[in-house]
PDB file of C-alpha atoms in Angstrom:
ATOM      1  CA  MET A 189     125.065 134.266  85.734  1.00 58.00           C
ATOM      2  CA  GLY A 190     122.806 132.455  88.483  1.00 75.00           C
ATOM      3  CA  LYS A 191     122.695 133.120  92.262  1.00 92.00           C
ATOM      4  CA  ALA A 192     123.951 130.835  94.619  1.00 93.00           C
ATOM      5  CA  VAL A 193     123.717 130.333  98.482  1.00 93.00           C
ATOM      6  CA  GLY A 194     126.715 128.642 100.485  1.00 93.00           C
ATOM      7  CA  ILE A 195     126.149 127.242 103.823  1.00 90.00           C
ATOM      8  CA  LEU A 196     128.830 126.669 106.532  1.00 88.00           C
ATOM      9  CA  GLU A 197     128.381 125.048 109.922  1.00 86.00           C
ATOM     10  CA  ILE A 198     131.544 125.079 112.360  1.00 87.00           C
ATOM     11  CA  ALA A 199     131.888 123.331 115.584  1.00 87.00           C
ATOM     12  CA  GLY A 200     133.033 126.379 117.421  1.00 87.00           C
ATOM     13  CA  ILE A 201     132.437 129.715 117.485  1.00 89.00           C
ATOM     14  CA  ALA A 202     136.295 131.409 117.213  1.00 89.00           C
ATOM     15  CA  PRO A 203     137.126 129.089 114.372  1.00 88.00           C
ATOM     16  CA  GLY A 204     133.831 130.179 112.711  1.00 89.00           C
ATOM     17  CA  TYR A 205     134.973 133.724 113.072  1.00 90.00           C
ATOM     18  CA  LEU A 206     138.218 133.163 111.699  1.00 88.00           C
ATOM     19  CA  LEU A 207     136.550 131.296 108.711  1.00 88.00           C
ATOM     20  CA  ALA A 208     134.239 134.021 107.853  1.00 90.00           C
ATOM     21  CA  ASN A 209     136.862 136.641 108.226  1.00 91.00           C
ATOM     22  CA  GLU A 210     139.094 134.829 105.514  1.00 90.00           C
ATOM     23  CA  ILE A 211     135.764 134.268 103.146  1.00 92.00           C
ATOM     24  CA  ASN A 212     135.029 138.360 103.494  1.00 91.00           C
ATOM     25  CA  LYS A 213     138.697 139.190 102.871  1.00 93.00           C
ATOM     26  CA  HIS A 214     139.115 136.962  99.754  1.00 92.00           C
ATOM     27  CA  THR A 215     135.707 136.509  98.108  1.00 93.00           C
ATOM     28  CA  ALA A 216     132.919 138.887  96.639  1.00 93.00           C
ATOM     29  CA  VAL A 217     129.667 137.383  98.316  1.00 95.00           C
ATOM     30  CA  ASP A 218     127.260 138.846 100.543  1.00 92.00           C
ATOM     31  CA  VAL A 219     126.791 137.497 104.159  1.00 90.00           C
ATOM     32  CA  LEU A 220     123.266 136.900 104.909  1.00 89.00           C
ATOM     33  CA  GLN A 221     124.076 135.448 108.588  1.00 88.00           C
ATOM     34  CA  ALA A 222     127.558 135.018 110.441  1.00 90.00           C
ATOM     35  CA  GLY A 223     127.175 134.053 114.074  1.00 88.00           C
ATOM     36  CA  THR A 224     126.447 131.704 116.877  1.00 87.00           C
ATOM     37  CA  ILE A 225     123.909 128.909 116.949  1.00 83.00           C
ATOM     38  CA  CYS A 226     122.725 126.178 118.975  1.00 76.00           C
ATOM     39  CA  PRO A 227     124.545 123.935 120.569  1.00 76.00           C
ATOM     40  CA  GLY A 228     127.603 126.385 120.556  1.00 82.00           C
ATOM     41  CA  ASN A 229     128.365 126.250 116.802  1.00 85.00           C
ATOM     42  CA  PHE A 230     128.889 128.871 114.072  1.00 88.00           C
ATOM     43  CA  LEU A 231     126.709 129.391 111.184  1.00 88.00           C
ATOM     44  CA  MET A 232     127.533 131.338 108.210  1.00 91.00           C
ATOM     45  CA  ILE A 233     125.124 131.905 105.095  1.00 91.00           C
ATOM     46  CA  ILE A 234     126.621 133.648 102.005  1.00 93.00           C
ATOM     47  CA  PHE A 235     124.949 134.532  98.748  1.00 93.00           C
ATOM     48  CA  GLY A 236     126.195 135.775  95.493  1.00 94.00           C
ATOM     49  CA  ASP A 237     126.972 134.967  91.974  1.00 94.00           C
ATOM     50  CA  THR A 238     127.431 131.159  91.528  1.00 94.00           C
ATOM     51  CA  ALA A 239     131.185 131.520  90.752  1.00 94.00           C
ATOM     52  CA  SER A 240     131.686 133.674  93.701  1.00 94.00           C
ATOM     53  CA  VAL A 241     130.022 131.263  96.097  1.00 95.00           C
ATOM     54  CA  ALA A 242     131.888 128.563  94.533  1.00 94.00           C
ATOM     55  CA  THR A 243     135.052 130.475  95.358  1.00 93.00           C
ATOM     56  CA  ALA A 244     134.267 130.783  98.895  1.00 93.00           C
ATOM     57  CA  MET A 245     133.200 126.978  99.330  1.00 91.00           C
ATOM     58  CA  GLU A 246     136.579 125.913  97.628  1.00 90.00           C
ATOM     59  CA  LEU A 247     138.523 128.411 100.039  1.00 88.00           C
ATOM     60  CA  VAL A 248     136.621 126.523 102.952  1.00 84.00           C
ATOM     61  CA  GLN A 249     138.082 123.075 101.654  1.00 82.00           C
ATOM     62  CA  THR A 250     141.658 124.353 100.966  1.00 83.00           C
ATOM     63  CA  SER A 251     141.887 126.268 104.200  1.00 78.00           C
ATOM     64  CA  GLY A 252     142.272 123.171 106.141  1.00 73.00           C
ATOM     65  CA  ALA A 253     139.724 124.824 108.480  1.00 71.00           C
ATOM     66  CA  GLU A 254     138.762 122.732 111.592  1.00 76.00           C
ATOM     67  CA  GLY A 255     135.329 121.693 112.619  1.00 82.00           C
ATOM     68  CA  VAL A 256     133.426 122.127 109.653  1.00 82.00           C
ATOM     69  CA  ILE A 257     130.423 120.112 110.213  1.00 80.00           C
ATOM     70  CA  SER A 258     128.277 120.866 107.026  1.00 78.00           C
ATOM     71  CA  HIS A 259     128.722 122.915 104.300  1.00 81.00           C
ATOM     72  CA  GLY A 260     127.050 122.869 100.911  1.00 84.00           C
ATOM     73  CA  MET A 261     126.175 125.316  98.153  1.00 90.00           C
ATOM     74  CA  LEU A 262     123.014 125.572  96.114  1.00 89.00           C
ATOM     75  CA  ALA A 263     122.945 127.154  92.691  1.00 90.00           C
ATOM     76  CA  ASN A 264     120.253 128.839  90.971  1.00 90.00           C
ATOM     77  CA  ILE A 265     118.536 129.592  94.266  1.00 90.00           C
ATOM     78  CA  ASP A 266     114.921 131.056  94.136  1.00 91.00           C
ATOM     79  CA  GLN A 267     115.185 134.586  95.355  1.00 89.00           C
ATOM     80  CA  GLY A 268     112.126 133.938  97.830  1.00 90.00           C
ATOM     81  CA  VAL A 269     114.476 131.635  99.727  1.00 91.00           C
ATOM     82  CA  VAL A 270     116.850 134.568 100.215  1.00 88.00           C
ATOM     83  CA  GLN A 271     114.091 136.949 100.996  1.00 88.00           C
ATOM     84  CA  ALA A 272     112.670 134.637 103.800  1.00 89.00           C
ATOM     85  CA  LEU A 273     116.327 134.293 105.362  1.00 85.00           C
ATOM     86  CA  VAL A 274     116.684 137.944 105.665  1.00 84.00           C
ATOM     87  CA  SER A 275     113.130 139.131 106.421  1.00 85.00           C
ATOM     88  CA  PRO A 276     110.358 136.649 107.128  1.00 83.00           C
ATOM     89  CA  GLN A 277     106.872 137.343 105.667  1.00 85.00           C
ATOM     90  CA  SER A 278     103.446 137.358 107.652  1.00 84.00           C
ATOM     91  CA  ILE A 279     101.460 134.274 107.179  1.00 82.00           C
ATOM     92  CA  PRO A 280      98.114 134.997 105.092  1.00 83.00           C
ATOM     93  CA  LEU A 281      94.927 134.399 106.844  1.00 83.00           C
ATOM     94  CA  ASP A 282      93.105 132.460 104.154  1.00 89.00           C
ATOM     95  CA  GLN A 283      95.679 130.035 102.688  1.00 94.00           C
ATOM     96  CA  ALA A 284      96.981 126.724 103.856  1.00 96.00           C
ATOM     97  CA  MET A 285     100.154 126.567 105.608  1.00 95.00           C
ATOM     98  CA  GLY A 286     103.031 123.970 104.945  1.00 97.00           C
ATOM     99  CA  ILE A 287     105.392 123.491 108.143  1.00 97.00           C
ATOM    100  CA  VAL A 288     108.586 121.496 107.217  1.00 97.00           C
ATOM    101  CA  GLU A 289     110.946 120.712 110.239  1.00 95.00           C
ATOM    102  CA  THR A 290     114.421 119.621 109.463  1.00 93.00           C
ATOM    103  CA  LEU A 291     117.196 118.021 111.682  1.00 88.00           C
ATOM    104  CA  ALA A 292     119.952 120.573 109.976  1.00 84.00           C
ATOM    105  CA  ILE A 293     120.228 123.840 108.244  1.00 84.00           C
ATOM    106  CA  THR A 294     121.300 122.749 104.925  1.00 85.00           C
ATOM    107  CA  PRO A 295     118.309 120.576 104.547  1.00 90.00           C
ATOM    108  CA  ALA A 296     115.882 123.446 105.366  1.00 92.00           C
ATOM    109  CA  ILE A 297     117.363 125.668 102.700  1.00 91.00           C
ATOM    110  CA  LEU A 298     117.080 122.728 100.000  1.00 93.00           C
ATOM    111  CA  ALA A 299     113.520 122.203 101.079  1.00 96.00           C
ATOM    112  CA  ALA A 300     112.640 125.971 100.901  1.00 96.00           C
ATOM    113  CA  ASP A 301     113.928 126.036  97.446  1.00 95.00           C
ATOM    114  CA  GLY A 302     112.532 122.856  96.472  1.00 96.00           C
ATOM    115  CA  ALA A 303     109.094 123.702  97.732  1.00 97.00           C
ATOM    116  CA  VAL A 304     108.903 127.048  95.840  1.00 96.00           C
ATOM    117  CA  LYS A 305     110.058 125.616  92.604  1.00 96.00           C
ATOM    118  CA  ALA A 306     107.705 122.645  92.762  1.00 97.00           C
ATOM    119  CA  ALA A 307     104.628 124.109  93.644  1.00 97.00           C
ATOM    120  CA  SER A 308     102.834 127.564  93.530  1.00 97.00           C
ATOM    121  CA  VAL A 309     103.571 128.539  97.083  1.00 97.00           C
ATOM    122  CA  GLU A 310     104.661 131.649  98.885  1.00 94.00           C
ATOM    123  CA  LEU A 311     107.572 130.828 101.206  1.00 95.00           C
ATOM    124  CA  ILE A 312     106.940 132.647 104.380  1.00 93.00           C
ATOM    125  CA  ASP A 313     110.076 131.885 106.612  1.00 91.00           C
ATOM    126  CA  VAL A 314     113.199 129.980 107.161  1.00 92.00           C
ATOM    127  CA  ARG A 315     114.169 129.857 110.551  1.00 87.00           C
ATOM    128  CA  ILE A 316     117.538 128.653 111.415  1.00 82.00           C
ATOM    129  CA  ALA A 317     118.598 126.745 114.552  1.00 66.00           C
ATOM    130  CA  GLY A 318     117.998 129.685 117.232  1.00 66.00           C
ATOM    131  CA  GLY A 319     116.819 128.160 120.081  1.00 64.00           C
ATOM    132  CA  MET A 320     115.677 124.781 118.274  1.00 64.00           C
ATOM    133  CA  ALA A 321     118.548 122.479 119.245  1.00 67.00           C
ATOM    134  CA  GLY A 322     120.164 122.772 115.690  1.00 70.00           C
ATOM    135  CA  LYS A 323     116.931 122.166 113.674  1.00 85.00           C
ATOM    136  CA  ALA A 324     115.356 124.168 111.151  1.00 89.00           C
ATOM    137  CA  LEU A 325     112.044 125.290 110.134  1.00 93.00           C
ATOM    138  CA  VAL A 326     110.529 126.000 106.612  1.00 96.00           C
ATOM    139  CA  VAL A 327     106.916 127.659 106.393  1.00 95.00           C
ATOM    140  CA  PHE A 328     105.107 128.280 103.083  1.00 96.00           C
ATOM    141  CA  ALA A 329     101.492 129.123 102.507  1.00 95.00           C
ATOM    142  CA  GLY A 330      99.276 128.605  99.410  1.00 96.00           C
ATOM    143  CA  ALA A 331      96.243 126.765  98.228  1.00 97.00           C
ATOM    144  CA  VAL A 332      95.559 123.517  99.880  1.00 97.00           C
ATOM    145  CA  ASP A 333      96.489 121.304  96.726  1.00 98.00           C
ATOM    146  CA  ALA A 334      99.726 123.652  96.139  1.00 98.00           C
ATOM    147  CA  VAL A 335     100.972 123.108  99.943  1.00 98.00           C
ATOM    148  CA  GLN A 336     100.072 119.428  99.532  1.00 98.00           C
ATOM    149  CA  ALA A 337     101.992 118.976  96.406  1.00 98.00           C
ATOM    150  CA  ALA A 338     105.209 121.128  97.842  1.00 98.00           C
ATOM    151  CA  LEU A 339     105.259 118.856 101.098  1.00 98.00           C
ATOM    152  CA  ALA A 340     105.427 115.857  99.004  1.00 98.00           C
ATOM    153  CA  HIS A 341     108.017 117.328  96.720  1.00 98.00           C
ATOM    154  CA  VAL A 342     110.135 118.232  99.722  1.00 98.00           C
ATOM    155  CA  ALA A 343     109.716 114.650 101.225  1.00 97.00           C
ATOM    156  CA  GLN A 344     111.189 113.257  98.111  1.00 97.00           C
ATOM    157  CA  LEU A 345     113.919 115.609  97.956  1.00 95.00           C
ATOM    158  CA  LEU A 346     115.249 115.292 101.713  1.00 95.00           C
ATOM    159  CA  ASP A 347     117.031 112.133 102.842  1.00 93.00           C
ATOM    160  CA  PRO A 348     114.853 110.794 105.314  1.00 94.00           C
ATOM    161  CA  GLU A 349     117.179 111.327 108.136  1.00 93.00           C
ATOM    162  CA  ASP A 350     117.071 114.992 107.545  1.00 92.00           C
ATOM    163  CA  LEU A 351     113.447 115.209 107.649  1.00 95.00           C
ATOM    164  CA  ALA A 352     111.935 115.514 111.177  1.00 95.00           C
ATOM    165  CA  SER A 353     108.221 116.243 110.327  1.00 96.00           C
ATOM    166  CA  ALA A 354     106.201 117.789 107.550  1.00 97.00           C
ATOM    167  CA  VAL A 355     102.867 118.940 108.152  1.00 97.00           C
ATOM    168  CA  LEU A 356      99.794 120.542 106.505  1.00 97.00           C
ATOM    169  CA  LEU A 357      97.534 123.116 108.125  1.00 96.00           C
ATOM    170  CA  ALA A 358      94.838 123.186 105.619  1.00 95.00           C
ATOM    171  CA  SER A 359      92.917 125.965 107.537  1.00 93.00           C
ATOM    172  CA  PRO A 360      94.981 127.334 110.316  1.00 91.00           C
ATOM    173  CA  HIS A 361      93.051 128.967 113.036  1.00 90.00           C
ATOM    174  CA  PRO A 362      93.495 132.749 113.256  1.00 87.00           C
ATOM    175  CA  GLU A 363      94.524 132.525 117.026  1.00 87.00           C
ATOM    176  CA  LEU A 364      97.368 130.499 116.195  1.00 85.00           C
ATOM    177  CA  LEU A 365      98.427 132.959 113.429  1.00 82.00           C
ATOM    178  CA  ALA A 366      97.853 135.920 115.679  1.00 81.00           C
ATOM    179  CA  HIS A 367     100.621 134.039 118.112  1.00 77.00           C
ATOM    180  CA  TRP A 368     103.003 132.881 115.126  1.00 71.00           C
ATOM    181  CA  GLN A 369     106.792 134.202 116.039  1.00 57.00           C
TER     182      GLN A 369
END
């Protein structure tokens, strides 16, 4: 069975922990992230087989949880997306870089998955909302044409209201890469 990721954003920290507790008690998913994000919301990202993640997402729907801002599930997720969420990679010095800025978390994960499936790029980082006013950032690297193809695919994949910016750094300066955080 395929792997999936589920994303829940809750308006309120205490209700978020309550919902996270219920998901942990009643489903067989791994929690990749559960905690506070800007601006005073709660984010939970779960991972597991598609059926388990679907069960967790159904639990959200049936629980009557208050303050659900957004939620979504992405089945058959590329393992590189999960890896980038858990442990970002360093940026290669000799490759082009694509940077996608989204206005929400779910579109960023969708963009990351779409980029690596559409072109031969390496996912470097998926940054979620910490100190970014609810925005998210996706960074990938590869040959210039591959990064261009991934950026074009992401622009088609996302709703225009979700995409803040998508840029290509064809030849990132080593000084910039040295300060990348």
